[in-house]
mmCIF file of C-alpha atoms in Angstrom:
data_model
loop_
_atom_site.group_PDB
_atom_site.id
_atom_site.type_symbol
_atom_site.label_atom_id
_atom_site.label_comp_id
_atom_site.label_asym_id
_atom_site.label_seq_id
_atom_site.Cartn_x
_atom_site.Cartn_y
_atom_site.Cartn_z
ATOM 1 C CA MET A 1 -51.397 -152.598 90.580
ATOM 2 C CA LYS A 2 -49.323 -150.801 93.237
ATOM 3 C CA ASN A 3 -51.879 -148.004 93.412
ATOM 4 C CA LYS A 4 -54.742 -150.482 93.808
ATOM 5 C CA ILE A 5 -53.002 -152.323 96.655
ATOM 6 C CA LEU A 6 -52.173 -149.012 98.357
ATOM 7 C CA ASN A 7 -55.791 -147.911 98.047
ATOM 8 C CA ILE A 8 -56.996 -151.144 99.655
ATOM 9 C CA LEU A 9 -54.586 -150.713 102.570
ATOM 10 C CA LYS A 10 -55.573 -147.068 103.059
ATOM 11 C CA ASN A 11 -59.279 -147.859 103.004
ATOM 12 C CA THR A 12 -59.153 -150.870 105.321
ATOM 13 C CA ASP A 13 -59.848 -150.373 109.012
ATOM 14 C CA GLY A 14 -57.515 -152.879 110.639
ATOM 15 C CA TYR A 15 -55.839 -155.844 108.981
ATOM 16 C CA ILE A 16 -56.529 -157.365 105.609
ATOM 17 C CA SER A 17 -55.084 -160.669 104.465
ATOM 18 C CA GLY A 18 -52.849 -161.068 101.461
ATOM 19 C CA GLU A 19 -55.264 -163.700 100.224
ATOM 20 C CA LYS A 20 -58.187 -161.255 100.286
ATOM 21 C CA ILE A 21 -56.150 -158.614 98.454
ATOM 22 C CA SER A 22 -55.091 -161.165 95.822
ATOM 23 C CA GLU A 23 -58.711 -162.251 95.345
ATOM 24 C CA GLN A 24 -59.936 -158.670 94.943
ATOM 25 C CA LEU A 25 -57.276 -157.864 92.353
ATOM 26 C CA ASN A 26 -57.006 -161.302 90.731
ATOM 27 C CA VAL A 27 -53.252 -161.556 91.315
ATOM 28 C CA SER A 28 -51.074 -164.002 93.227
ATOM 29 C CA ARG A 29 -50.318 -163.640 96.938
ATOM 30 C CA ALA A 30 -46.630 -163.555 95.986
ATOM 31 C CA ALA A 31 -47.271 -160.471 93.847
ATOM 32 C CA VAL A 32 -49.067 -158.789 96.756
ATOM 33 C CA TRP A 33 -46.174 -159.610 99.088
ATOM 34 C CA LYS A 34 -43.663 -158.194 96.596
ATOM 35 C CA HIS A 35 -45.530 -154.879 96.440
ATOM 36 C CA ILE A 36 -45.852 -154.758 100.238
ATOM 37 C CA LYS A 37 -42.091 -155.240 100.489
ATOM 38 C CA ASN A 38 -41.502 -152.350 98.057
ATOM 39 C CA PHE A 39 -43.903 -150.106 99.995
ATOM 40 C CA LYS A 40 -41.835 -150.707 103.127
ATOM 41 C CA LYS A 41 -38.672 -149.758 101.237
ATOM 42 C CA ASP A 42 -40.381 -146.509 100.204
ATOM 43 C CA GLY A 43 -40.999 -145.654 103.855
ATOM 44 C CA TYR A 44 -44.538 -146.925 104.417
ATOM 45 C CA GLU A 45 -44.962 -148.499 107.854
ATOM 46 C CA ILE A 46 -46.954 -151.689 107.314
ATOM 47 C CA GLN A 47 -47.540 -154.239 110.044
ATOM 48 C CA SER A 48 -47.580 -157.898 108.960
ATOM 49 C CA VAL A 49 -49.183 -160.389 111.358
ATOM 50 C CA THR A 50 -49.597 -164.109 110.727
ATOM 51 C CA ASN A 51 -53.240 -165.128 110.225
ATOM 52 C CA LYS A 52 -54.289 -161.453 110.169
ATOM 53 C CA GLY A 53 -52.525 -159.958 107.182
ATOM 54 C CA TYR A 54 -51.358 -156.403 106.598
ATOM 55 C CA ARG A 55 -52.191 -153.063 108.207
ATOM 56 C CA LEU A 56 -51.025 -149.655 107.003
ATOM 57 C CA VAL A 57 -49.764 -147.773 110.052
ATOM 58 C CA SER A 58 -48.331 -144.654 108.443
ATOM 59 C CA SER A 59 -47.311 -143.212 105.084
ATOM 60 C CA PRO A 60 -44.017 -141.428 104.443
ATOM 61 C CA ASP A 61 -43.937 -137.753 103.572
ATOM 62 C CA ILE A 62 -42.014 -138.470 100.413
ATOM 63 C CA ILE A 63 -43.543 -137.312 97.167
ATOM 64 C CA THR A 64 -44.087 -140.353 94.970
ATOM 65 C CA GLU A 65 -46.063 -141.023 91.815
ATOM 66 C CA ASP A 66 -47.815 -143.973 93.451
ATOM 67 C CA GLY A 67 -48.710 -141.920 96.508
ATOM 68 C CA ILE A 68 -50.288 -139.201 94.377
ATOM 69 C CA LYS A 69 -52.105 -141.453 91.930
ATOM 70 C CA SER A 70 -53.601 -143.558 94.708
ATOM 71 C CA GLU A 71 -55.656 -140.457 95.682
ATOM 72 C CA LEU A 72 -56.275 -139.154 92.165
ATOM 73 C CA ASN A 73 -59.666 -139.282 90.439
ATOM 74 C CA THR A 74 -58.914 -137.117 87.411
ATOM 75 C CA GLU A 75 -59.360 -137.841 83.729
ATOM 76 C CA PHE A 76 -56.097 -136.305 82.482
ATOM 77 C CA ILE A 77 -54.608 -133.895 85.037
ATOM 78 C CA GLY A 78 -51.732 -135.662 86.832
ATOM 79 C CA ARG A 79 -51.905 -138.828 84.762
ATOM 80 C CA ASN A 80 -48.332 -138.136 83.626
ATOM 81 C CA ILE A 81 -46.004 -137.149 86.462
ATOM 82 C CA PHE A 82 -42.377 -136.026 86.226
ATOM 83 C CA LEU A 83 -40.545 -136.099 89.564
ATOM 84 C CA PHE A 84 -37.289 -134.284 90.281
ATOM 85 C CA ASP A 85 -35.287 -134.528 93.463
ATOM 86 C CA GLU A 86 -33.786 -131.119 92.694
ATOM 87 C CA THR A 87 -34.200 -128.738 89.767
ATOM 88 C CA ASP A 88 -34.041 -125.041 88.929
ATOM 89 C CA THR A 89 -37.811 -124.546 88.712
ATOM 90 C CA THR A 90 -40.673 -126.832 87.804
ATOM 91 C CA ASN A 91 -41.882 -124.219 85.310
ATOM 92 C CA GLU A 92 -38.591 -124.590 83.439
ATOM 93 C CA ARG A 93 -38.952 -128.393 83.438
ATOM 94 C CA ALA A 94 -42.441 -128.031 81.992
ATOM 95 C CA LYS A 95 -41.172 -125.707 79.261
ATOM 96 C CA ALA A 96 -38.399 -128.163 78.391
ATOM 97 C CA ASN A 97 -40.972 -130.980 78.129
ATOM 98 C CA ASN A 98 -43.809 -129.053 76.496
ATOM 99 C CA THR A 99 -44.524 -131.890 74.036
ATOM 100 C CA ALA A 100 -45.749 -134.041 76.931
ATOM 101 C CA PRO A 101 -49.517 -134.669 77.101
ATOM 102 C CA GLU A 102 -51.813 -131.994 78.496
ATOM 103 C CA GLY A 103 -52.205 -132.348 82.230
ATOM 104 C CA SER A 104 -48.649 -133.538 82.808
ATOM 105 C CA VAL A 105 -47.380 -132.444 86.208
ATOM 106 C CA PHE A 106 -43.782 -131.584 87.093
ATOM 107 C CA ILE A 107 -42.865 -131.836 90.777
ATOM 108 C CA ALA A 108 -39.626 -131.142 92.653
ATOM 109 C CA GLU A 109 -38.531 -131.807 96.211
ATOM 110 C CA VAL A 110 -36.227 -128.770 95.915
ATOM 111 C CA GLN A 111 -36.163 -125.770 93.576
ATOM 112 C CA THR A 112 -32.835 -123.972 93.436
ATOM 113 C CA HIS A 113 -34.183 -120.918 91.583
ATOM 114 C CA GLY A 114 -37.832 -120.772 92.627
ATOM 115 C CA LYS A 115 -39.679 -117.776 91.184
ATOM 116 C CA GLY A 116 -42.586 -115.798 92.540
ATOM 117 C CA SER A 117 -44.573 -113.013 90.942
ATOM 118 C CA ARG A 118 -42.774 -110.157 89.191
ATOM 119 C CA GLY A 119 -39.455 -112.011 89.249
ATOM 120 C CA ARG A 120 -39.154 -112.308 93.023
ATOM 121 C CA GLY A 121 -37.528 -115.374 94.533
ATOM 122 C CA TRP A 122 -39.637 -118.142 96.048
ATOM 123 C CA VAL A 123 -38.089 -120.134 98.881
ATOM 124 C CA SER A 124 -38.659 -123.851 98.254
ATOM 125 C CA PRO A 125 -36.799 -126.025 100.785
ATOM 126 C CA ARG A 126 -36.707 -129.813 100.794
ATOM 127 C CA GLY A 127 -39.385 -131.947 102.365
ATOM 128 C CA THR A 128 -41.724 -129.221 103.576
ATOM 129 C CA GLY A 129 -43.682 -127.796 100.667
ATOM 130 C CA ILE A 130 -45.229 -128.566 97.306
ATOM 131 C CA TRP A 131 -43.502 -127.135 94.258
ATOM 132 C CA HIS A 132 -45.202 -128.224 91.062
ATOM 133 C CA THR A 133 -46.288 -127.144 87.583
ATOM 134 C CA ILE A 134 -49.141 -128.298 85.351
ATOM 135 C CA LEU A 135 -48.700 -128.313 81.571
ATOM 136 C CA LEU A 136 -51.882 -127.205 79.776
ATOM 137 C CA LYS A 137 -52.863 -126.885 76.121
ATOM 138 C CA PRO A 138 -56.197 -125.063 76.137
ATOM 139 C CA ASP A 139 -58.034 -124.047 72.976
ATOM 140 C CA ILE A 140 -58.524 -120.459 74.100
ATOM 141 C CA SER A 141 -57.336 -116.988 73.123
ATOM 142 C CA PRO A 142 -53.999 -115.814 74.546
ATOM 143 C CA LEU A 143 -55.988 -112.979 76.131
ATOM 144 C CA GLU A 144 -57.827 -115.531 78.287
ATOM 145 C CA VAL A 145 -54.761 -117.346 79.624
ATOM 146 C CA SER A 146 -54.415 -115.138 82.698
ATOM 147 C CA GLN A 147 -57.854 -116.373 83.799
ATOM 148 C CA ILE A 148 -56.325 -119.812 84.449
ATOM 149 C CA THR A 149 -54.566 -118.228 87.420
ATOM 150 C CA LEU A 150 -57.997 -117.519 88.913
ATOM 151 C CA VAL A 151 -59.045 -121.125 88.276
ATOM 152 C CA THR A 152 -55.942 -122.236 90.167
ATOM 153 C CA GLY A 153 -56.771 -119.994 93.115
ATOM 154 C CA ILE A 154 -60.139 -121.628 93.673
ATOM 155 C CA ALA A 155 -58.605 -125.105 93.405
ATOM 156 C CA VAL A 156 -55.923 -124.320 95.994
ATOM 157 C CA CYS A 157 -58.453 -122.951 98.485
ATOM 158 C CA LYS A 158 -60.648 -126.018 98.056
ATOM 159 C CA ALA A 159 -57.696 -128.364 98.458
ATOM 160 C CA ILE A 160 -56.075 -126.860 101.554
ATOM 161 C CA GLY A 161 -59.110 -125.447 103.379
ATOM 162 C CA LEU A 162 -58.087 -123.666 106.618
ATOM 163 C CA ASN A 163 -60.200 -120.610 105.715
ATOM 164 C CA SER A 164 -57.727 -119.769 102.960
ATOM 165 C CA MET A 165 -58.586 -116.848 100.695
ATOM 166 C CA ILE A 166 -57.367 -115.445 97.384
ATOM 167 C CA LYS A 167 -55.505 -112.157 97.152
ATOM 168 C CA TRP A 168 -56.211 -111.144 93.568
ATOM 169 C CA PRO A 169 -54.997 -112.528 91.307
ATOM 170 C CA ASN A 170 -52.478 -115.207 92.284
ATOM 171 C CA ASP A 171 -51.725 -115.421 96.020
ATOM 172 C CA ILE A 172 -53.454 -117.551 98.620
ATOM 173 C CA VAL A 173 -53.481 -116.094 102.135
ATOM 174 C CA ILE A 174 -54.582 -117.088 105.609
ATOM 175 C CA GLY A 175 -54.977 -114.367 108.206
ATOM 176 C CA GLY A 176 -53.152 -111.857 106.040
ATOM 177 C CA LYS A 177 -50.129 -114.110 105.453
ATOM 178 C CA LYS A 178 -49.141 -115.834 102.223
ATOM 179 C CA ILE A 179 -49.342 -119.608 102.043
ATOM 180 C CA CYS A 180 -49.295 -120.152 98.274
ATOM 181 C CA GLY A 181 -48.333 -118.383 95.068
ATOM 182 C CA THR A 182 -49.000 -119.132 91.409
ATOM 183 C CA LEU A 183 -46.907 -118.234 88.368
ATOM 184 C CA THR A 184 -48.648 -118.752 85.017
ATOM 185 C CA GLU A 185 -46.672 -118.479 81.770
ATOM 186 C CA MET A 186 -47.486 -119.264 78.170
ATOM 187 C CA SER A 187 -46.114 -119.848 74.696
ATOM 188 C CA ALA A 188 -48.447 -118.389 72.096
ATOM 189 C CA GLU A 189 -48.890 -116.994 68.602
ATOM 190 C CA ILE A 190 -50.937 -113.863 67.876
ATOM 191 C CA ASP A 191 -54.270 -115.683 68.016
ATOM 192 C CA SER A 192 -53.517 -119.135 69.440
ATOM 193 C CA VAL A 193 -51.953 -120.769 72.470
ATOM 194 C CA ASN A 194 -49.179 -123.329 72.102
ATOM 195 C CA TYR A 195 -49.091 -124.259 75.772
ATOM 196 C CA VAL A 196 -49.588 -122.842 79.244
ATOM 197 C CA ILE A 197 -47.603 -123.723 82.337
ATOM 198 C CA CYS A 198 -49.170 -123.100 85.704
ATOM 199 C CA GLY A 199 -46.661 -123.295 88.557
ATOM 200 C CA THR A 200 -47.823 -123.409 92.164
ATOM 201 C CA GLY A 201 -45.875 -123.328 95.417
ATOM 202 C CA ILE A 202 -47.681 -124.298 98.622
ATOM 203 C CA ASN A 203 -46.160 -123.979 102.096
ATOM 204 C CA VAL A 204 -47.215 -127.208 103.779
ATOM 205 C CA ASN A 205 -45.147 -128.423 106.745
ATOM 206 C CA MET A 206 -42.865 -125.440 107.462
ATOM 207 C CA GLU A 207 -42.598 -124.829 111.197
ATOM 208 C CA SER A 208 -41.229 -121.287 110.880
ATOM 209 C CA PHE A 209 -39.871 -118.731 108.431
ATOM 210 C CA ASP A 210 -36.704 -116.656 108.630
ATOM 211 C CA GLY A 211 -35.800 -113.096 107.804
ATOM 212 C CA ASP A 212 -38.023 -110.665 105.980
ATOM 213 C CA ILE A 213 -40.741 -113.210 105.200
ATOM 214 C CA ALA A 214 -41.327 -114.278 108.811
ATOM 215 C CA ASP A 215 -44.172 -111.768 109.237
ATOM 216 C CA ARG A 216 -45.636 -112.298 105.775
ATOM 217 C CA ALA A 217 -45.644 -116.065 105.267
ATOM 218 C CA THR A 218 -47.422 -118.998 106.847
ATOM 219 C CA SER A 219 -47.902 -122.727 106.267
ATOM 220 C CA MET A 220 -50.594 -125.356 106.659
ATOM 221 C CA TYR A 221 -48.737 -126.697 109.692
ATOM 222 C CA ILE A 222 -48.479 -123.280 111.377
ATOM 223 C CA GLU A 223 -52.186 -122.642 110.819
ATOM 224 C CA SER A 224 -53.465 -126.060 111.904
ATOM 225 C CA GLY A 225 -50.815 -127.439 114.259
ATOM 226 C CA LYS A 226 -50.651 -130.726 112.376
ATOM 227 C CA LYS A 227 -48.419 -132.261 109.722
ATOM 228 C CA TYR A 228 -49.775 -133.194 106.299
ATOM 229 C CA VAL A 229 -48.953 -135.928 103.784
ATOM 230 C CA ARG A 230 -47.933 -133.950 100.725
ATOM 231 C CA ASN A 231 -48.962 -136.671 98.250
ATOM 232 C CA GLU A 232 -52.520 -136.311 99.514
ATOM 233 C CA ILE A 233 -52.496 -132.511 99.235
ATOM 234 C CA ILE A 234 -51.104 -132.678 95.688
ATOM 235 C CA ALA A 235 -53.816 -135.149 94.674
ATOM 236 C CA LYS A 236 -56.562 -133.024 96.284
ATOM 237 C CA PHE A 237 -55.325 -129.976 94.400
ATOM 238 C CA LEU A 238 -55.103 -131.799 91.060
ATOM 239 C CA ASN A 239 -58.612 -133.219 91.542
ATOM 240 C CA GLU A 240 -60.014 -129.763 92.284
ATOM 241 C CA PHE A 241 -58.010 -128.134 89.496
ATOM 242 C CA GLU A 242 -59.324 -130.474 86.813
ATOM 243 C CA TYR A 243 -62.904 -129.938 87.996
ATOM 244 C CA TYR A 244 -62.690 -126.141 87.725
ATOM 245 C CA TYR A 245 -60.455 -126.152 84.644
ATOM 246 C CA LYS A 246 -62.971 -128.249 82.708
ATOM 247 C CA LYS A 247 -65.805 -125.934 83.801
ATOM 248 C CA PHE A 248 -63.711 -122.962 82.645
ATOM 249 C CA LEU A 249 -63.032 -124.554 79.238
ATOM 250 C CA ASP A 250 -66.698 -125.467 78.781
ATOM 251 C CA GLY A 251 -68.269 -122.189 79.857
ATOM 252 C CA GLY A 252 -65.623 -119.534 80.367
ATOM 253 C CA LEU A 253 -64.657 -117.745 83.542
ATOM 254 C CA GLY A 254 -68.233 -116.618 84.111
ATOM 255 C CA VAL A 255 -69.395 -120.074 85.244
ATOM 256 C CA ILE A 256 -66.980 -120.082 88.193
ATOM 257 C CA LEU A 257 -66.691 -116.347 88.811
ATOM 258 C CA ASP A 258 -69.105 -116.216 91.748
ATOM 259 C CA GLU A 259 -67.138 -118.932 93.501
ATOM 260 C CA TYR A 260 -63.905 -117.041 92.875
ATOM 261 C CA LYS A 261 -65.421 -113.869 94.318
ATOM 262 C CA ASN A 262 -66.556 -115.748 97.418
ATOM 263 C CA HIS A 263 -62.930 -116.712 98.023
ATOM 264 C CA CYS A 264 -61.428 -113.334 97.067
ATOM 265 C CA ILE A 265 -60.273 -111.351 100.096
ATOM 266 C CA THR A 266 -59.363 -108.362 97.904
ATOM 267 C CA ILE A 267 -62.963 -107.402 97.117
ATOM 268 C CA GLY A 268 -64.299 -104.758 99.503
ATOM 269 C CA ARG A 269 -60.831 -103.699 100.698
ATOM 270 C CA ASP A 270 -58.772 -100.573 100.222
ATOM 271 C CA VAL A 271 -55.971 -101.179 97.736
ATOM 272 C CA SER A 272 -52.898 -99.473 96.381
ATOM 273 C CA VAL A 273 -52.423 -100.135 92.674
ATOM 274 C CA ILE A 274 -49.448 -99.409 90.448
ATOM 275 C CA PHE A 275 -51.438 -98.639 87.296
ATOM 276 C CA LYS A 276 -49.868 -97.248 84.119
ATOM 277 C CA LYS A 277 -46.744 -96.314 86.116
ATOM 278 C CA GLU A 278 -48.809 -94.396 88.678
ATOM 279 C CA THR A 279 -49.754 -95.410 92.202
ATOM 280 C CA ILE A 280 -53.498 -95.148 92.677
ATOM 281 C CA ILE A 281 -55.430 -95.591 95.911
ATOM 282 C CA GLY A 282 -58.945 -96.938 95.772
ATOM 283 C CA LYS A 283 -61.345 -99.650 96.838
ATOM 284 C CA ALA A 284 -61.596 -103.020 95.104
ATOM 285 C CA VAL A 285 -65.298 -103.529 94.392
ATOM 286 C CA ASP A 286 -65.446 -106.477 91.993
ATOM 287 C CA VAL A 287 -63.715 -108.929 89.667
ATOM 288 C CA ASP A 288 -65.240 -108.745 86.178
ATOM 289 C CA GLU A 289 -66.033 -111.450 83.625
ATOM 290 C CA ASN A 290 -62.524 -111.147 82.156
ATOM 291 C CA GLY A 291 -60.831 -111.605 85.510
ATOM 292 C CA ALA A 292 -59.877 -107.941 85.898
ATOM 293 C CA LEU A 293 -59.947 -106.296 89.325
ATOM 294 C CA VAL A 294 -62.473 -103.449 89.370
ATOM 295 C CA VAL A 295 -61.235 -100.575 91.525
ATOM 296 C CA GLU A 296 -63.249 -97.525 92.528
ATOM 297 C CA THR A 297 -61.040 -94.414 92.790
ATOM 298 C CA ALA A 298 -61.629 -90.747 93.397
ATOM 299 C CA ASP A 299 -61.427 -90.260 89.625
ATOM 300 C CA GLY A 300 -63.734 -93.109 88.690
ATOM 301 C CA ILE A 301 -63.605 -96.827 87.982
ATOM 302 C CA ILE A 302 -60.468 -98.550 86.684
ATOM 303 C CA ARG A 303 -60.026 -102.173 85.640
ATOM 304 C CA VAL A 304 -56.698 -103.711 86.543
ATOM 305 C CA THR A 305 -55.549 -106.694 84.492
ATOM 306 C CA SER A 306 -51.952 -106.806 85.702
ATOM 307 C CA GLY A 307 -49.554 -104.964 87.932
ATOM 308 C CA GLU A 308 -48.778 -104.534 91.601
ATOM 309 C CA VAL A 309 -51.787 -104.544 93.923
ATOM 310 C CA SER A 310 -51.342 -104.088 97.669
ATOM 311 C CA VAL A 311 -54.311 -104.865 99.892
ATOM 312 C CA ARG A 312 -54.832 -103.151 103.238
ATOM 313 C CA GLY A 313 -54.271 -105.622 106.081
ATOM 314 C CA ILE A 314 -52.222 -108.097 104.025
ATOM 315 C CA TYR A 315 -48.403 -108.414 104.025
ATOM 316 C CA GLY A 316 -48.044 -105.415 106.296
ATOM 317 C CA TYR A 317 -49.774 -102.855 104.051
ATOM 318 C CA VAL A 318 -51.528 -100.353 106.311
#
């Protein structure tokens, strides 16, 4: 009911009476008033005028289940949400709750031990970014799980816009600076997957970055000059993720591969690859049907499925 009332307020241009809301939802005006009162407590600015009704002036930038679900149009992704004010990492919360339904999402305002790729730390301060993990239980081979990272990349780019691109396989960049990273982990047997957790950190409303990352990181605010409501960005991402995830499950990576390539800034660039403990210089020419990066070197073609890949012009690599 709360989500329905919030949707009505968000989609109304001007005021709407409590009576009209109660008629639309077949509830009492007292019930509508009670929910309006709770919205105000949660930080929503709602004007109440006699003989006019209610008008939503602004929404708080507090991550809430209601705020996310009011923008959600998914079948199962995000239908179960676990919110944490502070936790170690959302990936760890997903692991600890792996019996939850597929599509459950774990979200934290603060991560105290945020992790990036290859064990690096991920800075995740309060109130500025999106730190969340999706629990998945796909009926696929363990060898295909890494492809979910590519699915996530497309979904992030679609959700945040701003000419964002994918640095193969799991970073999202704008103008050569990182705005988002993904860490995908799994529990599996030899030939079957128990569960997959897909953790994503998105820099949303950061105004600046300190230290070593100042020249390598950016945020949606820095790129656009405007603040974003994080509930809306989370919902956009979850909507896009389910769309591409279902296509991936139905037809494999091949059905979305062209779209991934269109968003992949790595293709066509000179790269430095740590491959089989050697550093190899070459040119990224493609991403194949298994999600591997195809690199043309002086000694021939190699296919990179994991490892360190530096791309010329990104994160200071020249």
